[in-house]
Coordinates of C-alpha atoms and ligand atoms in Angstrom, one line a residue:
X1073 CA -0.2 -0.1 -0.1
X1074 CA 1.5 3.5 -1.2
X1075 CA 0.8 6.0 1.3
X1076 CA 2.3 8.9 2.9
X1077 CA 0.8 9.1 5.8
X1078 CA 1.7 5.2 7.0
X1079 CA 4.4 5.8 6.2
X1080 CA 5.2 8.5 8.9
X1081 CA 3.6 6.5 11.3
X1082 CA 6.1 3.7 10.6
X1083 CA 8.0 6.7 10.9
X1084 CA 11.1 5.0 10.1
X1085 CA 13.3 8.0 9.9
X1086 CA 15.8 10.0 8.2
X1087 CA 18.5 11.6 8.8
X1088 CA 18.1 14.9 8.5
X1089 CA 20.0 17.8 9.2
X1090 CA 19.3 20.5 10.9
X1091 CA 23.2 21.9 12.6
X1092 CA 23.5 25.1 11.3
X1093 CA 27.2 27.2 10.6
X1094 CA 28.7 26.4 14.3
X1095 CA 28.8 22.6 14.9
X1096 CA 31.3 22.7 11.8
X1097 CA 33.4 25.3 11.6
X1098 CA 34.4 26.3 15.0
X1099 CA 36.8 23.2 14.2
X1100 CA 38.1 24.3 11.3
X1101 CA 39.0 28.1 12.4
X1102 CA 42.8 28.5 13.7
X1103 CA 43.2 28.9 17.8
X1104 CA 46.4 31.3 18.2
X1105 CA 47.6 29.4 20.1
X1106 CA 46.8 26.6 24.2
X1107 CA 44.5 29.3 26.5
X1108 CA 47.7 27.8 28.9
X1109 CA 51.4 26.8 28.1
X1110 CA 52.3 23.3 28.0
X1111 CA 48.4 21.9 26.4
X1112 CA 48.1 20.0 24.2
X1113 CA 45.4 20.7 20.5
X1114 CA 42.4 17.9 20.4
X1115 CA 43.3 16.4 16.5
X1116 CA 40.2 17.9 14.2
X1117 CA 40.5 15.8 11.7
X1118 CA 38.9 12.2 11.3
X1119 CA 42.2 10.3 9.4
X1120 CA 41.2 9.1 6.7
X1121 CA 43.6 6.0 4.6
X1122 CA 40.8 3.8 5.0
X1123 CA 38.3 4.8 4.1
X1124 CA 37.3 4.1 0.9
X1125 CA 37.6 6.6 -1.8
X1126 CA 34.8 6.6 -4.3
X1127 CA 32.0 8.7 -5.1
X1128 CA 30.0 9.3 -7.5
X1129 CA 27.3 11.3 -7.6
X1130 CA 24.4 11.2 -9.5
X1131 CA 21.4 14.4 -10.8
X1132 CA 19.2 13.2 -13.7
X1133 CA 17.1 16.9 -14.1
X1134 CA 19.2 18.5 -16.0
X1135 CA 19.8 22.7 -16.1
X1136 CA 23.0 24.1 -13.6
X1137 CA 19.9 25.6 -10.5
X1138 CA 19.5 22.2 -10.5
X1139 CA 22.8 20.2 -10.3
X1140 CA 25.2 22.6 -8.4
X1141 CA 23.6 22.1 -5.3
X1142 CA 24.7 18.7 -5.6
X1143 CA 28.4 19.9 -6.6
X1144 CA 29.0 21.8 -3.9
X1145 CA 28.6 18.8 -2.0
X1146 CA 30.6 17.1 -4.7
X1147 CA 33.6 20.1 -4.3
X1148 CA 33.7 20.3 -0.8
X1149 CA 34.1 15.6 -0.7
X1150 CA 36.4 16.7 -3.5
X1151 CA 38.7 18.7 -1.5
X1152 CA 38.9 16.2 1.5
X1153 CA 40.5 13.3 -1.1
X1154 CA 37.5 12.2 -2.2
X1155 CA 37.7 10.6 -5.8
X1156 CA 34.1 12.6 -7.0
X1157 CA 32.7 11.5 -9.9
X1158 CA 29.6 13.5 -11.6
X1159 CA 27.5 12.3 -13.5
X1160 CA 23.9 13.5 -15.3
X1161 CA 21.9 14.2 -18.4
X1162 CA 22.7 16.4 -21.1
X1163 CA 25.2 19.2 -21.6
X1164 CA 27.2 20.1 -17.9
X1165 CA 28.8 24.0 -17.3
X1166 CA 32.3 23.4 -18.6
X1167 CA 33.1 25.2 -15.0
X1168 CA 36.2 26.1 -14.1
X1169 CA 35.4 26.5 -10.1
X1170 CA 35.2 22.3 -10.1
X1171 CA 38.2 21.2 -11.3
X1172 CA 38.7 17.6 -9.2
X1173 CA 35.6 16.2 -9.8
X1174 CA 35.3 14.0 -12.3
X1175 CA 32.5 14.7 -15.5
X1176 CA 30.9 11.7 -17.1
X1177 CA 27.9 12.3 -19.4
X1178 CA 24.3 9.3 -18.1
X1179 CA 23.1 10.7 -22.4
X1180 CA 20.5 13.2 -23.9
X1181 CA 18.4 14.5 -21.5
X1182 CA 15.3 13.6 -21.8
X1183 CA 12.0 16.4 -22.0
X1184 CA 13.6 18.1 -20.4
X1185 CA 10.9 20.8 -20.5
X1186 CA 7.4 19.9 -18.8
X1187 CA 4.8 19.1 -20.2
X1188 CA 1.3 21.6 -20.1
X1189 CA -0.7 20.0 -18.4
X1190 CA 2.2 20.3 -15.4
X1191 CA 2.6 23.5 -16.9
X1192 CA -1.1 24.9 -17.3
X1193 CA -2.8 22.7 -15.0
X1194 CA -4.3 23.3 -11.6
X1195 CA -2.1 22.5 -8.5
X1196 CA -2.7 18.7 -8.0
X1197 CA -1.3 15.6 -7.4
X1198 CA -1.2 14.8 -11.3
X1199 CA 1.1 16.6 -12.0
X1200 CA 3.6 15.0 -9.5
X1201 CA 2.0 11.2 -10.9
X1202 CA 2.7 12.6 -14.5
X1203 CA 6.5 13.1 -13.3
X1204 CA 6.6 9.6 -12.0
X1205 CA 4.5 8.2 -15.2
X1206 CA 7.7 9.8 -17.0
X1207 CA 9.9 7.9 -14.9
X1208 CA 8.5 4.9 -15.3
X1209 CA 8.6 5.0 -19.1
X1210 CA 11.4 6.1 -19.3
X1211 CA 13.0 3.5 -16.0
X1212 CA 14.9 0.8 -17.7
X1213 CA 17.1 2.4 -20.6
X1214 CA 18.4 4.5 -17.8
X1215 CA 18.4 1.8 -14.2
X1216 CA 20.8 0.1 -17.4
X1217 CA 22.7 3.4 -18.4
X1218 CA 24.0 3.9 -14.7
X1219 CA 24.3 1.1 -14.3
X1220 CA 27.1 -0.2 -17.3
X1221 CA 28.9 3.5 -15.8
X1222 CA 28.5 2.8 -12.4
X1223 CA 30.5 -0.8 -12.6
X1224 CA 32.9 -0.4 -15.3
X1225 CA 33.8 3.4 -15.1
X1226 CA 33.3 4.6 -11.3
X1227 CA 32.6 1.4 -9.6
X1228 CA 31.7 3.8 -6.2
X1229 CA 31.8 3.3 -3.2
X1230 CA 28.8 5.6 -3.0
X1231 CA 26.8 7.2 -3.6
X1232 CA 25.4 10.6 -3.8
X1233 CA 21.7 10.8 -5.7
X1234 CA 20.1 14.1 -6.2
X1235 CA 16.6 12.8 -5.1
X1236 CA 14.4 14.1 -8.1
X1237 CA 13.6 12.6 -11.1
X1238 CA 16.5 9.6 -10.0
X1239 CA 15.1 6.9 -8.6
X1240 CA 18.1 4.7 -10.7
X1241 CA 20.6 6.2 -8.6
X1242 CA 19.0 4.6 -5.7
X1243 CA 18.7 1.6 -7.3
X1244 CA 21.0 0.9 -8.6
X1245 CA 23.5 1.7 -5.5
X1246 CA 21.1 -1.5 -4.3
X1247 CA 21.9 -3.6 -7.0
X1248 CA 25.6 -2.6 -6.0
X1249 CA 24.6 -3.3 -2.5
X1250 CA 26.4 0.3 -1.4
X1251 CA 25.2 3.0 0.7
X1252 CA 22.7 6.1 -0.6
X1253 CA 22.4 9.4 -0.2
X1254 CA 19.7 11.1 -0.5
X1255 CA 20.2 15.2 -2.1
X1256 CA 17.7 17.2 -2.2
X1257 CA 17.5 21.1 -2.0
X1258 CA 14.2 21.4 -1.1
X1259 CA 11.0 20.0 0.0
X1260 CA 10.2 16.1 -0.5
X1261 CA 7.1 15.1 -0.3
X1262 CA 6.0 12.5 2.8
X1263 CA 9.5 12.6 3.6
X1264 CA 9.1 14.3 7.0
X1265 CA 5.7 14.2 8.6
X1266 CA 5.2 16.7 11.2
X1267 CA 0.3 16.9 12.0
X1268 CA 0.7 20.4 11.4
X1269 CA 3.0 21.1 9.0
X1270 CA 0.5 19.7 5.1
X1271 CA 2.0 20.1 1.3
X1272 CA -0.8 21.5 -0.5
X1273 CA 1.1 19.9 -3.1
X1274 CA 0.2 16.4 -2.5
X1275 CA -3.4 17.5 0.1
X1276 CA -5.1 19.8 -1.9
X1277 CA -6.7 22.7 0.1
X1278 CA -5.2 22.5 2.4
X1279 CA -2.0 25.0 3.8
X1280 CA 1.2 24.8 4.4
X1281 CA 1.1 25.7 8.0
X1282 CA -2.0 24.1 10.1
X1283 CA -1.7 26.6 13.0
X1284 CA -4.7 28.3 13.0
X1285 CA -6.8 25.7 11.0
X1286 CA -10.2 24.3 11.6
X1287 CA -10.4 21.4 13.3
X1288 CA -12.3 19.8 10.5
X1289 CA -9.6 21.4 8.1
X1290 CA -7.1 19.1 10.3
X1291 CA -9.2 16.1 10.6
X1292 CA -9.4 16.1 6.5
X1293 CA -5.8 16.5 5.6
X1294 CA -4.4 14.5 8.6
X1295 CA -7.2 11.4 8.0
X1296 CA -8.9 12.0 5.0
X1297 CA -6.9 12.9 1.9
X1298 CA -4.0 10.8 2.2
X1299 CA -7.1 8.0 1.0
X1300 CA -7.8 10.5 -1.7
X1301 CA -3.9 10.3 -2.7
X1302 CA -3.4 6.3 -2.6
X1303 CA -6.1 6.2 -4.6
X1304 CA -4.3 9.1 -7.8
X1305 CA -0.7 7.4 -6.9
X1306 CA -1.8 3.9 -6.6
X1307 CA -1.7 2.4 -10.0
X1308 CA 0.8 4.6 -11.1
X1309 CA 3.4 3.4 -8.4
X1310 CA 2.2 0.3 -9.4
X1311 CA 3.1 0.0 -12.3
X1312 CA 6.8 1.5 -12.2
X1313 CA 7.5 -1.1 -9.5
X1314 CA 6.3 -3.7 -12.1
X1315 CA 8.9 -2.3 -14.4
X1316 CA 11.8 -2.3 -11.2
X1317 CA 11.1 -6.3 -10.5
X1318 CA 11.1 -6.6 -14.5
X1319 CA 15.1 -5.6 -13.8
X1320 CA 15.4 -8.6 -11.3
X1321 CA 14.9 -5.1 -8.2
X1322 CA 13.5 -6.4 -4.5
X1323 CA 9.2 -4.3 -4.9
X1324 CA 9.0 -1.7 -2.8
X1325 CA 5.4 -0.4 -1.2
X1326 CA 6.8 3.3 -2.5
X1327 CA 9.0 5.8 -4.2
X1328 CA 9.6 6.8 -0.6
X1329 CA 11.3 3.8 0.3
X1330 CA 13.9 4.7 -1.3
X1331 CA 14.9 6.7 1.6
X1332 CA 13.9 4.2 4.2
X1333 CA 16.7 4.3 7.1
X1334 CA 18.8 7.0 4.8
X1335 CA 21.0 10.0 5.4
X1336 CA 18.9 12.5 3.6
X1337 CA 20.2 16.1 3.1
X1338 CA 18.0 18.7 2.5
X1339 CA 17.6 22.6 2.1
X1340 CA 21.0 22.5 -0.2
X1341 CA 23.0 25.1 -0.9
X1342 CA 25.5 26.1 -3.6
X1343 CA 28.4 29.0 -3.8
X1344 CA 29.7 29.7 -7.2
X1345 CA 27.4 31.2 -9.9
X1346 CA 28.5 32.6 -13.4
X1347 CA 28.9 36.7 -13.2
X1348 CA 26.9 39.4 -14.7
X1349 CA 27.4 39.3 -18.5
X1350 CA 29.2 43.5 -19.7
X1351 CA 25.1 43.9 -21.0
X1352 CA 23.6 42.9 -17.8
X1353 CA 25.9 44.9 -15.1
X1354 CA 25.6 47.8 -17.9
X1355 CA 21.7 48.0 -17.6
X1356 CA 21.4 47.3 -13.6
X1357 CA 23.5 49.5 -13.2
X1358 CA 21.4 52.5 -15.4
X1359 CA 19.0 51.8 -13.5
X1360 CA 18.8 51.7 -10.1
X1361 CA 15.4 50.2 -9.5
X1362 CA 15.0 46.7 -11.1
X1363 CA 12.8 44.0 -11.2
X1364 CA 14.1 40.8 -11.9
X1365 CA 11.4 38.4 -13.2
X1366 CA 12.6 34.7 -14.2
X1367 CA 10.2 31.6 -14.0
X1368 CA 12.9 28.0 -13.9
X1369 CA 14.6 26.5 -16.0
X1370 CA 12.0 23.6 -17.5
X1371 CA 8.7 26.3 -17.0
X1372 CA 7.0 28.4 -18.7
X1373 CA 3.5 30.7 -19.0
X1374 CA 0.3 30.1 -21.3
X1375 CA 0.3 32.3 -23.9
X1376 CA -1.6 35.3 -22.6
X1377 CA -0.2 34.7 -19.1
X1378 CA 2.7 35.7 -21.6
X1379 CA 0.6 38.6 -22.7
X1380 CA -0.3 39.7 -19.4
X1381 CA 2.9 39.4 -18.1
X1382 CA 4.0 40.8 -20.5
X1383 CA 2.2 43.7 -20.5
X1384 CA 2.5 44.3 -16.6
X1385 CA 6.7 44.6 -17.3
X1386 CA 5.8 47.8 -19.6
X1387 CA 3.0 49.3 -17.4
X1388 CA 4.7 48.6 -14.1
X1389 CA 8.3 50.6 -16.3
X1390 CA 5.7 52.7 -18.1
X1391 CA 4.5 53.8 -13.8
X1392 CA 7.6 54.1 -12.6
X1393 CA 7.4 51.5 -10.2
X1394 CA 10.5 49.8 -11.1
X1395 CA 12.3 51.6 -13.8
X1396 CA 14.2 49.2 -15.4
X1397 CA 12.9 45.2 -16.0
X1398 CA 14.9 42.0 -16.4
X1399 CA 13.5 39.3 -18.1
X1400 CA 14.9 35.8 -18.7
X1401 CA 12.8 34.3 -20.8
X1402 CA 14.5 30.4 -20.8
X1403 CA 11.9 28.8 -21.8
X1404 CA 9.4 30.6 -23.5
X1405 CA 10.0 31.7 -27.3
X1406 CA 9.0 34.8 -28.7
X1407 CA 6.4 32.8 -30.8
X1408 CA 4.5 31.8 -27.5
X1409 CA 3.5 35.9 -27.6
X1410 CA 0.2 37.4 -29.1
X1411 CA 1.8 39.9 -32.4
X1412 CA 0.8 43.5 -30.4
X1413 CA -0.8 43.8 -26.9
X1414 CA -3.2 46.2 -25.4
X1415 CA -2.1 48.3 -22.7
X1416 CA -5.0 49.5 -19.7
X1417 CA -4.9 53.5 -21.7
X1418 CA -6.1 51.9 -24.5
X1419 CA -2.9 52.0 -26.5
X1420 CA -1.7 49.5 -28.5
X1421 CA 2.3 47.9 -29.1
X1422 CA 3.6 45.9 -30.4
X1423 CA 5.6 42.8 -28.8
X1424 CA 7.6 42.3 -30.7
X1425 CA 10.2 45.7 -30.1
X1426 CA 10.6 44.2 -26.4
X1427 CA 11.2 41.3 -27.4
X1428 CA 13.6 42.5 -29.0
X1429 CA 14.4 44.8 -26.5
X1430 CA 13.6 48.4 -28.7
X1431 CA 12.5 49.0 -25.4
X1432 CA 15.5 51.0 -23.8
X1433 CA 14.3 50.5 -20.3
X1434 CA 13.1 46.1 -20.5
X1435 CA 16.0 43.6 -21.4
X1436 CA 14.7 40.7 -22.5
X1437 CA 17.8 37.6 -22.4
X1438 CA 17.0 33.6 -23.1
X1439 CA 19.3 32.8 -20.0
X1440 CA 20.1 34.8 -16.7
X1441 CA 23.2 34.8 -14.3
X1442 CA 20.4 34.6 -11.9
X1443 CA 22.3 34.6 -8.6
X1444 CA 24.5 37.4 -9.8
X1445 CA 21.4 40.1 -11.2
X1446 CA 19.2 39.3 -7.3
X1447 CA 22.9 40.3 -5.8
X1448 CA 23.0 43.6 -6.8
X1449 CA 22.4 46.1 -4.9
X1450 CA 19.6 47.5 -7.4
X1451 CA 17.8 44.5 -8.4
X1452 CA 14.9 45.6 -6.2
X1453 CA 12.5 42.8 -7.3
X1454 CA 12.2 39.3 -8.0
X1455 CA 8.9 38.5 -9.9
X1456 CA 9.7 33.8 -10.1
X1457 CA 8.8 31.2 -10.7
X1458 CA 9.3 30.4 -6.2
X1459 CA 11.1 27.2 -7.8
X1460 CA 13.6 26.6 -3.9
X1461 CA 17.0 27.2 -5.6
X1462 CA 14.8 30.6 -6.6
X1463 CA 13.8 31.6 -3.3
X1464 CA 17.2 30.5 -1.8
X1465 CA 19.2 33.1 -4.0
X1466 CA 16.5 35.5 -2.9
X1467 CA 16.3 35.2 1.1
X1468 CA 20.8 35.4 0.3
X1469 CA 21.1 38.5 -1.7
X1470 CA 17.4 39.9 0.5
X1471 CA 15.5 40.8 -2.8
X1472 CA 11.9 41.0 -2.0
X1473 CA 10.3 38.4 -3.7
X1474 CA 6.6 38.5 -6.5
X1475 CA 5.9 35.1 -6.5
X1476 CA 4.0 33.5 -9.2
X1477 CA 4.0 29.5 -8.5
X1478 CA 3.4 27.6 -11.5
X1479 CA 3.8 23.6 -10.7
X1480 CA 4.7 21.3 -8.2
X1481 CA 6.2 22.7 -5.0
X1482 CA 5.8 26.7 -6.4
X1483 CA 2.5 27.2 -4.6
X1484 CA 3.5 25.7 -0.7
X1485 CA 6.6 27.9 -0.9
X1486 CA 4.6 30.5 -2.0
X1487 CA 2.6 30.7 0.9
X1488 CA 5.3 29.8 3.2
X1489 CA 7.2 33.0 1.2
X1490 CA 4.3 35.4 2.9
X1491 CA 3.7 33.6 6.0
X1492 CA 7.3 34.7 5.7
X1493 CA 6.9 37.8 5.5
X1494 CA 9.1 38.4 2.8
X1495 CA 6.8 38.2 -0.2
X1496 CA 3.3 38.0 -2.4
X1497 CA 1.5 36.3 -4.2
X1498 CA -0.2 36.0 -7.6
X1499 CA -2.6 33.4 -8.9
X1500 CA -1.4 33.0 -12.3
X1501 CA -5.1 31.9 -13.2
X1502 CA -6.6 35.1 -12.6
X1503 CA -3.5 38.0 -11.5
X1504 CA -4.2 41.3 -12.2
X1505 CA -1.9 43.7 -14.5
X1506 CA -2.9 46.7 -11.3
X1507 CA -2.3 43.6 -8.6
X1508 CA 1.8 42.9 -10.4
X1509 CA 2.0 46.9 -10.0
X1510 CA 0.8 47.5 -6.3
X1511 CA 2.4 44.9 -5.2
X1512 CA 5.8 45.9 -7.0
X1513 CA 5.2 48.8 -5.5
X1514 CA 4.9 47.6 -1.3
X1515 CA 7.4 44.4 -2.0
X1516 CA 9.7 48.0 -2.3
X1517 CA 7.9 50.1 0.3
X1518 CA 6.6 48.0 3.3
X1519 CA 8.6 48.3 6.2
X1520 CA 8.0 45.4 7.5
X1521 CA 8.7 43.6 4.0
X1522 CA 12.2 44.9 4.6
X1523 CA 12.5 43.4 8.1
X1524 CA 11.4 40.3 7.1
X1525 CA 13.8 39.9 4.4
X1526 CA 16.8 41.2 6.6
X1527 CA 16.2 38.1 9.0
X1528 CA 15.9 36.2 6.0
X1529 CA 19.4 37.2 4.4
X1530 CA 20.9 35.9 7.8
X1531 CA 19.4 32.9 8.2
X1532 CA 20.0 32.1 4.8
X1533 CA 24.3 33.5 5.0
X1534 CA 24.4 31.1 7.8
X1535 CA 22.4 28.8 7.1
X1536 CA 24.8 28.4 3.4
X1537 CA 27.2 26.2 5.6
X1538 CA 25.9 23.4 6.1
X1539 CA 28.1 21.9 3.6
X1540 CA 30.6 21.2 5.9
X1541 CA 28.3 19.1 8.4
X1542 CA 26.7 17.9 4.5
X1543 CA 30.3 15.9 4.2
X1544 CA 31.4 15.3 8.0
X1545 CA 27.8 12.5 7.7
X1546 CA 28.8 11.7 4.3
X1547 CA 32.4 11.1 5.6
X1548 CA 30.7 9.0 9.0
X1549 CA 29.0 6.5 6.2
X1550 CA 31.7 6.4 4.7
X1551 CA 34.2 5.9 7.4
X1552 CA 30.5 3.1 9.2
X1553 CA 30.5 0.8 5.9
X1554 CA 33.5 -0.7 6.9
X1555 CA 32.8 -1.8 10.3
X1556 CA 29.5 -3.8 10.3
X1557 CA 28.9 -4.9 13.7
X1558 CA 29.8 -8.7 13.8
X1559 CA 26.0 -9.3 16.4
X1560 CA 24.3 -7.7 12.8
X1561 CA 20.6 -7.7 13.3
X1562 CA 19.0 -6.6 10.1
X1563 CA 19.6 -4.4 7.0
X1564 CA 19.8 -0.9 9.5
X1565 CA 23.4 -1.8 10.6
X1566 CA 24.8 1.3 8.7
X1567 CA 22.8 4.4 11.0
X1568 CA 22.6 2.1 13.9
X1569 CA 23.9 5.2 15.8
X1570 CA 21.1 7.0 14.2
X1571 CA 17.9 5.1 14.1
X1572 CA 16.1 6.4 16.8
X1573 CA 14.7 4.2 19.9
X1574 CA 10.8 5.4 18.9
X1575 CA 11.6 3.9 15.1
X1576 CA 12.0 0.6 16.0
X1577 CA 9.5 0.5 18.9
X1578 CA 6.4 1.8 15.9
X1579 CA 4.0 3.7 16.5
X1580 CA 1.5 3.1 18.9
X1581 CA 4.6 1.9 21.1
X1582 CA 7.3 4.9 20.4
X1583 CA 4.8 7.6 20.8
X1584 CA 4.4 6.3 24.1
X1585 CA 0.2 5.9 23.4
X1586 CA 0.0 2.3 24.9
X1587 CA 0.8 4.9 27.8
X1588 CA -1.4 7.5 27.3
X1589 CA -4.2 5.0 26.5
X1590 CA -3.4 3.8 29.6
X1591 CA -3.3 6.7 31.6
X1592 CA -6.7 7.9 30.5
X1593 CA -8.3 4.5 30.7
X1594 CA -7.2 4.8 35.1
X1595 CA -8.3 8.2 35.2
X1596 CA -12.1 7.0 33.1
X1597 CA -11.9 4.0 35.2
X1598 CA -11.5 6.0 38.8
X1599 CA -14.2 8.1 37.5
X1600 CA -16.6 5.3 36.8
X1601 CA -15.8 3.9 40.2
X1602 CA -17.3 7.2 41.5
X1603 CA -20.0 7.6 39.5
X1604 CA -20.8 4.6 40.7
X1605 CA -20.5 4.3 43.8
X1606 CA -21.9 7.5 44.6
X1607 CA -25.2 6.3 42.3
X1608 CA -25.4 3.0 44.6
X1609 CA -25.6 5.2 48.6
X1610 CA -27.9 7.8 46.8
X1611 CA -30.1 5.0 46.0
X1612 CA -29.7 3.6 49.1
X1613 CA -30.0 6.5 50.6
X1614 CA -33.0 6.6 49.1
X1615 CA -34.4 4.3 49.6
X1616 CA -34.1 4.2 52.7
X1617 CA -36.1 7.2 53.5
X1618 CA -38.4 6.4 51.1
X1619 CA -38.6 2.9 53.9
X1620 CA -39.1 5.2 56.8
X1621 CA -41.3 7.3 55.5
X1622 CA -43.3 4.5 53.9
X1623 CA -43.5 2.8 57.3
X1624 CA -44.2 6.3 59.0
X1625 CA -47.1 5.6 57.3
X1626 CA -47.7 2.4 58.2
X1627 CA -47.7 2.6 61.1
X1628 CA -50.4 5.5 60.8
Ligands
NAG1025 C1 38.7 7.9 -9.6 O1 37.9 7.6 -11.1 C2 37.5 7.5 -11.4 C3 35.7 8.1 -12.5 O2 35.4 8.7 -12.3 C4 38.3 6.5 -12.5 O3 38.8 6.4 -13.5 C5 39.6 6.7 -11.6 O4 40.2 5.6 -11.8 C6 39.9 7.2 -10.2 N1 40.4 7.2 -9.2 C7 40.7 6.4 -8.6 C8 42.4 6.8 -7.4 O5 40.7 5.6 -8.0
NAG1026 C1 -5.6 47.2 -30.7 O1 -5.0 45.6 -31.7 C2 -6.0 45.6 -31.7 C3 -6.0 43.6 -32.3 O2 -4.3 43.0 -31.4 C4 -7.5 45.3 -32.0 O3 -8.8 44.8 -32.0 C5 -7.1 47.0 -31.5 O4 -8.4 47.4 -32.7 C6 -6.5 47.8 -31.2 N1 -6.7 48.9 -31.5 C7 -6.4 50.2 -31.1 C8 -6.7 52.0 -30.7 O5 -5.6 50.2 -31.7
NAG1027 C1 27.4 39.3 -4.4 O1 28.3 41.2 -4.5 C2 29.3 41.4 -3.0 C3 29.4 43.8 -3.0 O2 28.4 43.6 -3.6 C4 30.3 41.1 -4.5 O3 31.5 41.3 -3.5 C5 30.2 39.5 -5.0 O4 31.4 39.1 -5.4 C6 29.1 39.5 -5.3 N1 29.3 38.0 -6.0 C7 28.4 37.9 -7.4 C8 28.5 36.4 -7.3 O5 27.9 38.1 -8.4

C-alpha cells in the first residue's frame, strides 16, 4: 500500500541536517595557541587513510540550477581527498570551479521542458503522477545505462543521489550493495511528517501551516486526504514497481521507500555563480530600481499569461514603480506571445519591439546569471516561480519576492514565503495587471517586508554553511560502511547510531500512545467507580428514606 501518512506513522526516519554553521566550522578555525602553555590541542581531522574513496554523484534533472547543489557537496568532498565523479544528463556547464571533480555523461536529457498539463493545469496530484509516469517509461534504459557506468567506469563506494526524478540512482546503489545518500534542494513529499505542517502539492486545499486551521480542516488533511492520495498514486506506483521488479530489483511499496533508514540531506545550498555579462552590468547600473523576472529552467506560461505579464512589465516601468526590468525567458519563445498587446490606457504596442529590446528600460534575455543579478543592489524585486533554488538565492541576497508559482511544490513555497513576510503572491489563473504594479510597489516600500527580508538574509547566509556538516555525515557513512558490526541484526546496521528507539518501537509504543491510553483508561475507570459508588449510595439513602417514610405511614 502506498500511503504517505502510513509511511510517516511507521516512522522510519531520515536523518536531516538541522545543525547550522557553528556545528562544524569551529573545528576548522585556527586558534593562536593553547590557553595555558604546554596544553595540547585535540585532533580535529579524522583519519581518512582507511575510508573508501570513490563517490558517484548522480543528478538526472538537467539545468544548472538543479545540479549545482550536488556539485557544491561534491566539491567539499573532493577537497577532502575523495575521488568524486559527477554524472548527469545532457551537457554540463564547463566549470573551472570544479577542477577536482570528474564528469561523466548519462546521455541526452529527456524532456527538459515540462509538459503542458504540469504547467497549465491546476495545482494537484496529477502533475506529480505525470512525472512518475514519465520516469516509468524511461526507467529501464536509465537504470541499465547508469548501472553500466557505475560498474565499469566509476566503481563507487557510495552514491550521492539527487532525490528528484532520479529513482534509478538509488536502485543502482541497491543492486551494487552500496550505500546511497539522498540530496534534495528542498521539500520532498512525505519525507518528513509533522501534522501541523502540510504539503498542498499532495494534500489539496491544506495550508502549509495548519496552526490556525479548524478541527475539521485538520482532520481532513491528516486523515481523509491521504486516502485520496493513495487512490491517485496507487496505480502509477504499482506500474513503476513492476518495471523495477522486471529488472531484478526488490519490490517496494512506494518510491519513498528509497529513503527508508538512510541519510538524506535537504535544503542545500550552492557557492559558485556565473558573473554578470557586461550588457547586464550596464543595464543594471543604469537602472537603480530594477525588477528581475525569471520562471526557472523548466517552466513557461500560457500564451494569455505571457501577454498579461508582458503588459504588466511595460506598465510597471511606465508608471515608474521600477525603472527597469530584466526578463529571462529560458523556455519561452518569442512566438509564445501575441503580436501586439493593449495597455490599460488603450494604446496598442508591438510585442516584438519589446522582445527585441527596443524599449530601453526592458531587457529581455534568453538565459540569466540569476544570482549575480539578484546580488546587485539595484535589483529591488524578484518576480519568480519560487522554485527552491530561486527562493534561496533571493533570500540570500535579500531581494523581496513577487511569487508567481506555476506547478509542483511552488504554490507551497509561495505560501511559506508569504507567511514569512518576504513575498506577495500572484495567482496564475487570474492575476491582474494592477496587482503586479501594486505588489511591486509594496515590496519596495513596506517596512515589515524590508525587515523580514533582512532577517531571512542573515538566516540564509548562516545556513548556507551547512555543506561542511553534510560532508561530515557523508564521511561517517563511508567510514561506517567498512565496519559492519559482528552481531548484526538487520539491514539497518549502517545507520544504527542514528536510528532512534522511537522508530524501532513503532508508532504506538514509539509515541507512548499505549501508556497514555492506559492512563486515560485508569482515570476514566476511577471516575466510573466514583460515579457508580455515588449512585449506589444515593439509591441506598433514597431507599432508606423512602422505606422509613413508608414505615411511618404504615404505623400511622
Ligand atoms: C577516480 O574516478 C575515476 C572515474 O571517474 C576513475 O577513472 C579513476 O580511476 C578514479 N581514481 C582513483 C584513484 O581511484
Ligand atoms: C489594438 O489591436 C487589436 C488587435 O490586436 C485591435 O482589435 C484594436 O482595434 C487595436 N486598437 C487600437 C487602438 O489600435
Ligand atoms: C555579490 O555582491 C558582493 C558585494 O556587492 C560582491 O563582492 C560579490 O562578488 C557579488 N557576487 C556575485 C556572484 O556577483
